[in-house]
XYZ file of C-alpha atoms in Angstrom:
299
model
C -18.004 -12.998 7.573
C -19.637 -10.980 5.995
C -19.412 -11.745 2.304
C -19.855 -15.628 3.536
C -23.257 -14.509 5.312
C -24.422 -12.527 1.747
C -22.928 -15.360 -0.053
C -25.145 -17.883 1.605
C -28.318 -14.844 1.547
C -27.766 -14.962 -2.325
C -27.736 -18.488 -2.820
C -31.280 -18.069 -0.029
C -32.538 -16.160 -2.507
C -31.918 -17.486 -5.746
C -33.928 -20.603 -4.640
C -36.684 -18.504 -3.341
C -37.097 -17.515 -7.320
C -36.326 -20.777 -8.036
C -39.119 -22.209 -5.832
C -41.545 -18.641 -7.252
C -40.800 -20.633 -10.902
C -41.990 -23.426 -9.516
C -45.766 -22.223 -7.568
C -45.997 -19.646 -10.818
C -45.527 -23.009 -13.945
C -48.085 -25.521 -11.135
C -50.048 -22.394 -11.586
C -50.112 -22.124 -15.241
C -51.322 -25.649 -16.103
C -55.036 -24.673 -14.543
C -54.900 -20.534 -15.029
C -53.790 -18.352 -17.527
C -50.958 -16.144 -17.219
C -52.022 -13.093 -17.925
C -54.046 -13.979 -14.359
C -50.878 -15.753 -12.947
C -48.985 -12.143 -13.387
C -52.091 -9.710 -12.553
C -51.914 -11.248 -8.769
C -48.617 -11.517 -7.506
C -48.917 -7.438 -9.250
C -51.213 -7.146 -7.053
C -50.107 -9.034 -3.910
C -46.407 -7.857 -4.725
C -47.919 -4.150 -4.432
C -49.125 -4.159 -1.394
C -46.616 -5.408 0.261
C -44.161 -3.263 -0.981
C -46.161 0.075 -1.037
C -46.810 -0.965 3.133
C -43.549 -1.488 4.062
C -43.242 1.863 1.891
C -45.142 4.122 3.653
C -43.562 2.220 7.240
C -40.299 3.551 5.882
C -42.145 6.534 6.633
C -41.816 7.678 2.619
C -44.762 8.651 -0.041
C -46.748 6.337 -2.172
C -46.524 8.792 -4.534
C -43.972 11.713 -6.504
C -42.994 13.457 -9.277
C -39.440 11.902 -9.867
C -42.129 8.268 -10.694
C -42.734 9.392 -13.294
C -39.207 10.050 -15.306
C -38.113 9.213 -18.236
C -36.187 6.343 -16.470
C -38.520 4.637 -14.050
C -40.964 4.366 -16.557
C -38.784 2.412 -18.952
C -38.136 0.983 -16.363
C -41.881 -0.120 -15.488
C -42.113 -0.963 -19.115
C -38.535 -3.455 -19.360
C -39.753 -5.173 -16.522
C -44.153 -5.764 -17.636
C -41.516 -6.720 -21.132
C -39.824 -9.091 -18.904
C -42.048 -10.438 -16.781
C -44.625 -11.954 -19.366
C -41.381 -13.764 -21.574
C -40.431 -15.158 -18.568
C -43.704 -16.807 -16.979
C -44.700 -17.191 -20.584
C -41.721 -19.344 -20.575
C -42.310 -20.876 -17.445
C -45.988 -22.155 -19.015
C -44.985 -23.187 -21.804
C -41.765 -24.871 -22.007
C -39.321 -27.104 -19.747
C -38.453 -24.928 -16.474
C -34.465 -25.956 -17.042
C -34.103 -24.512 -20.280
C -36.278 -20.681 -18.992
C -34.076 -20.389 -16.816
C -31.015 -21.055 -18.662
C -31.600 -19.034 -21.114
C -32.930 -16.151 -18.451
C -28.814 -16.523 -17.238
C -28.175 -14.098 -20.281
C -29.229 -11.099 -19.396
C -25.639 -9.743 -17.737
C -25.019 -10.273 -20.609
C -27.375 -8.577 -22.685
C -27.162 -5.553 -19.884
C -23.288 -5.451 -21.324
C -24.460 -5.192 -24.113
C -26.686 -2.557 -23.758
C -24.725 -0.806 -22.349
C -21.959 -0.368 -24.887
C -24.284 0.446 -26.980
C -27.011 2.843 -25.401
C -24.778 3.943 -22.879
C -21.017 4.297 -24.617
C -19.362 2.017 -21.957
C -16.132 1.045 -22.944
C -16.081 -2.771 -23.685
C -12.997 -4.397 -24.572
C -12.390 -7.288 -27.539
C -12.564 -9.873 -24.197
C -15.798 -9.031 -23.290
C -17.219 -9.224 -26.809
C -16.104 -12.464 -27.474
C -17.420 -13.047 -23.703
C -20.836 -11.854 -25.207
C -20.159 -13.223 -28.487
C -19.750 -16.806 -26.401
C -22.811 -16.563 -24.706
C -25.046 -16.189 -26.741
C -23.882 -18.788 -28.433
C -25.359 -20.875 -25.409
C -28.378 -19.677 -25.886
C -29.232 -20.890 -29.254
C -28.041 -24.064 -28.336
C -30.303 -24.152 -25.375
C -32.580 -22.888 -28.599
C -31.321 -24.860 -31.128
C -33.816 -22.756 -34.316
C -34.285 -24.634 -36.645
C -33.856 -28.058 -35.019
C -36.012 -31.191 -34.227
C -36.082 -30.058 -30.771
C -36.778 -26.135 -31.598
C -39.709 -24.731 -29.248
C -41.075 -21.414 -30.494
C -42.539 -21.055 -26.766
C -38.902 -20.940 -25.829
C -38.624 -17.160 -27.028
C -40.302 -16.048 -24.714
C -37.292 -16.956 -22.709
C -35.321 -13.972 -24.936
C -38.330 -11.667 -24.122
C -37.895 -11.896 -20.473
C -34.053 -11.923 -20.890
C -34.823 -8.480 -23.488
C -37.133 -6.990 -20.790
C -35.011 -7.661 -17.626
C -31.834 -6.140 -19.746
C -34.290 -3.044 -20.179
C -35.091 -3.355 -16.735
C -31.487 -2.959 -15.132
C -30.086 -0.988 -17.692
C -32.928 1.632 -16.998
C -32.668 1.462 -12.962
C -28.465 3.244 -14.264
C -30.396 6.338 -14.912
C -33.291 6.335 -11.961
C -32.951 9.232 -9.159
C -31.189 8.332 -6.836
C -34.163 9.648 -4.339
C -35.956 6.312 -5.202
C -36.323 4.035 -3.057
C -35.285 0.366 -3.844
C -39.124 0.100 -1.656
C -41.274 2.137 -4.313
C -39.643 0.934 -7.005
C -40.694 -2.502 -6.943
C -43.713 -0.749 -5.575
C -44.787 0.634 -8.623
C -43.446 -2.679 -10.812
C -45.820 -4.209 -9.011
C -48.233 -2.343 -9.814
C -47.672 -1.993 -13.752
C -48.447 -5.970 -13.434
C -52.376 -5.397 -12.876
C -53.605 -3.209 -15.539
C -51.222 -5.765 -17.958
C -52.102 -9.028 -16.953
C -55.985 -7.555 -17.387
C -54.883 -5.933 -20.984
C -53.529 -10.548 -21.472
C -56.838 -11.805 -19.778
C -58.988 -9.845 -22.262
C -56.764 -11.170 -25.836
C -55.776 -14.394 -24.443
C -58.682 -17.044 -21.827
C -60.932 -16.449 -19.461
C -60.340 -15.415 -16.054
C -60.980 -18.851 -14.103
C -62.160 -19.271 -10.360
C -58.609 -20.049 -8.480
C -58.822 -24.049 -6.292
C -58.732 -23.803 -2.778
C -54.853 -25.356 -4.494
C -54.407 -22.399 -6.669
C -54.949 -19.376 -4.009
C -52.151 -21.778 -1.252
C -49.561 -22.289 -4.659
C -49.983 -18.544 -5.723
C -49.910 -17.155 -1.936
C -45.876 -19.785 -1.842
C -44.827 -17.689 -5.596
C -45.402 -14.329 -3.441
C -43.901 -15.699 0.021
C -41.006 -17.021 -1.637
C -40.458 -13.651 -4.339
C -41.176 -11.369 -1.282
C -38.611 -13.391 0.562
C -35.989 -13.627 -1.992
C -36.394 -10.313 -2.586
C -35.361 -9.370 1.043
C -32.504 -11.699 1.190
C -30.982 -10.600 -2.442
C -31.072 -7.052 -0.916
C -29.476 -7.814 2.239
C -27.449 -10.386 0.280
C -26.303 -6.805 -1.844
C -25.527 -4.679 2.023
C -23.952 -7.349 3.353
C -20.207 -8.115 1.767
C -18.144 -7.372 -1.722
C -20.019 -7.110 -5.136
C -17.248 -8.437 -6.107
C -17.751 -11.500 -4.422
C -21.328 -12.019 -3.920
C -23.066 -11.362 -6.991
C -21.727 -14.836 -8.609
C -23.791 -16.147 -6.959
C -27.097 -15.495 -8.922
C -26.305 -18.277 -11.494
C -27.341 -20.872 -8.571
C -30.403 -19.895 -9.181
C -29.824 -22.739 -12.311
C -28.650 -25.208 -10.526
C -31.311 -25.568 -8.615
C -34.124 -25.114 -11.239
C -32.343 -27.866 -12.683
C -33.363 -29.801 -10.058
C -37.764 -29.074 -9.444
C -37.397 -29.247 -13.640
C -35.635 -33.043 -12.852
C -37.684 -34.014 -9.765
C -40.593 -32.754 -9.703
C -41.962 -32.030 -13.724
C -39.889 -35.430 -14.766
C -37.831 -33.027 -17.191
C -34.922 -34.792 -19.059
C -32.181 -31.778 -20.538
C -30.761 -33.239 -23.444
C -26.783 -32.436 -23.321
C -27.339 -29.375 -25.150
C -29.428 -27.715 -22.743
C -26.679 -28.755 -19.761
C -23.988 -27.687 -22.966
C -25.406 -24.525 -23.498
C -26.261 -23.256 -20.047
C -21.906 -24.101 -18.904
C -21.395 -21.639 -21.691
C -24.201 -19.254 -21.053
C -22.883 -18.523 -17.165
C -18.876 -19.144 -18.149
C -19.028 -15.849 -20.019
C -20.951 -14.329 -17.449
C -18.985 -14.689 -14.644
C -15.610 -13.889 -17.171
C -17.434 -10.731 -18.614
C -18.490 -9.877 -14.461
C -15.420 -10.159 -13.703
C -13.247 -8.133 -16.686
C -16.066 -5.598 -15.637
C -14.966 -5.407 -11.915
C -11.474 -5.390 -12.106
C -11.737 -2.707 -15.175
C -14.192 -0.449 -12.270
C -11.433 -1.258 -9.660
C -8.572 0.486 -12.007
C -11.551 3.709 -12.663
C -12.746 4.793 -9.303
C -14.696 2.443 -6.970
C -18.401 2.363 -7.811
C -21.814 2.437 -5.953
C -24.117 -0.381 -5.645
C -26.959 0.056 -8.213
C -30.353 -0.372 -6.941
C -31.544 -4.504 -6.514
C -33.055 -5.461 -9.626
C -36.628 -8.251 -8.192
C -34.816 -10.708 -10.684
């Protein structure tokens, strides 16, 4: 029963993140990306900061300036800029499809930088998965959109964040990490504004969409944390890929997107490769020891 509840919560979390992307894409029609990131960063830092204080934890700790935490914040920064920009400039369906390659990038990074043993089967899955990414991006073809590379930047940044999370001291809670990750986005948004477009005074509709984007993000974060604590990680985690289904539905019904066969095939390959890689990792982990549940990332 707990696995069922956890799976439902995971699907709801992915629906929440997809809805957040919807509102971000609508906001990007009238607002610079830097301004959107700044507002969301301030709102997220405020909410998670209040939750951290309500839990009786301090907002400041020397552990928060360790190399792992700083690297995690850098990854969050790079990933958020990349993905939000990709949402603003490219179809939501293709940007979301590329984002699904993040688990493959994490496995690749763990092998290259943490010395984690990766057998030929997982190496093959990673290679096949990134071939799926190339099918979505299609460099060198007429359908290639240079802005789609921002989605690839998002994958790299979020992979760095997730890898750095493994080295974060266990004395730091997920809420503390989230507070500082969101707070980092505020000065980042200001810097982007200085180099890319003047800020605009949000209209009533824009303020509504900002509030809804933040509400969806926070609700999705809560749901994903609750899901990971309820059931077996190996059962619940694969439901993360349901986010692409929601993104496709939103892209087609709200933004009149028409993903072609290459995008759909590439997305299917990415998801299949990710599921296989995750299955192999869990199988190998059970042979060695029962792994601890990592701090749950934002996305």
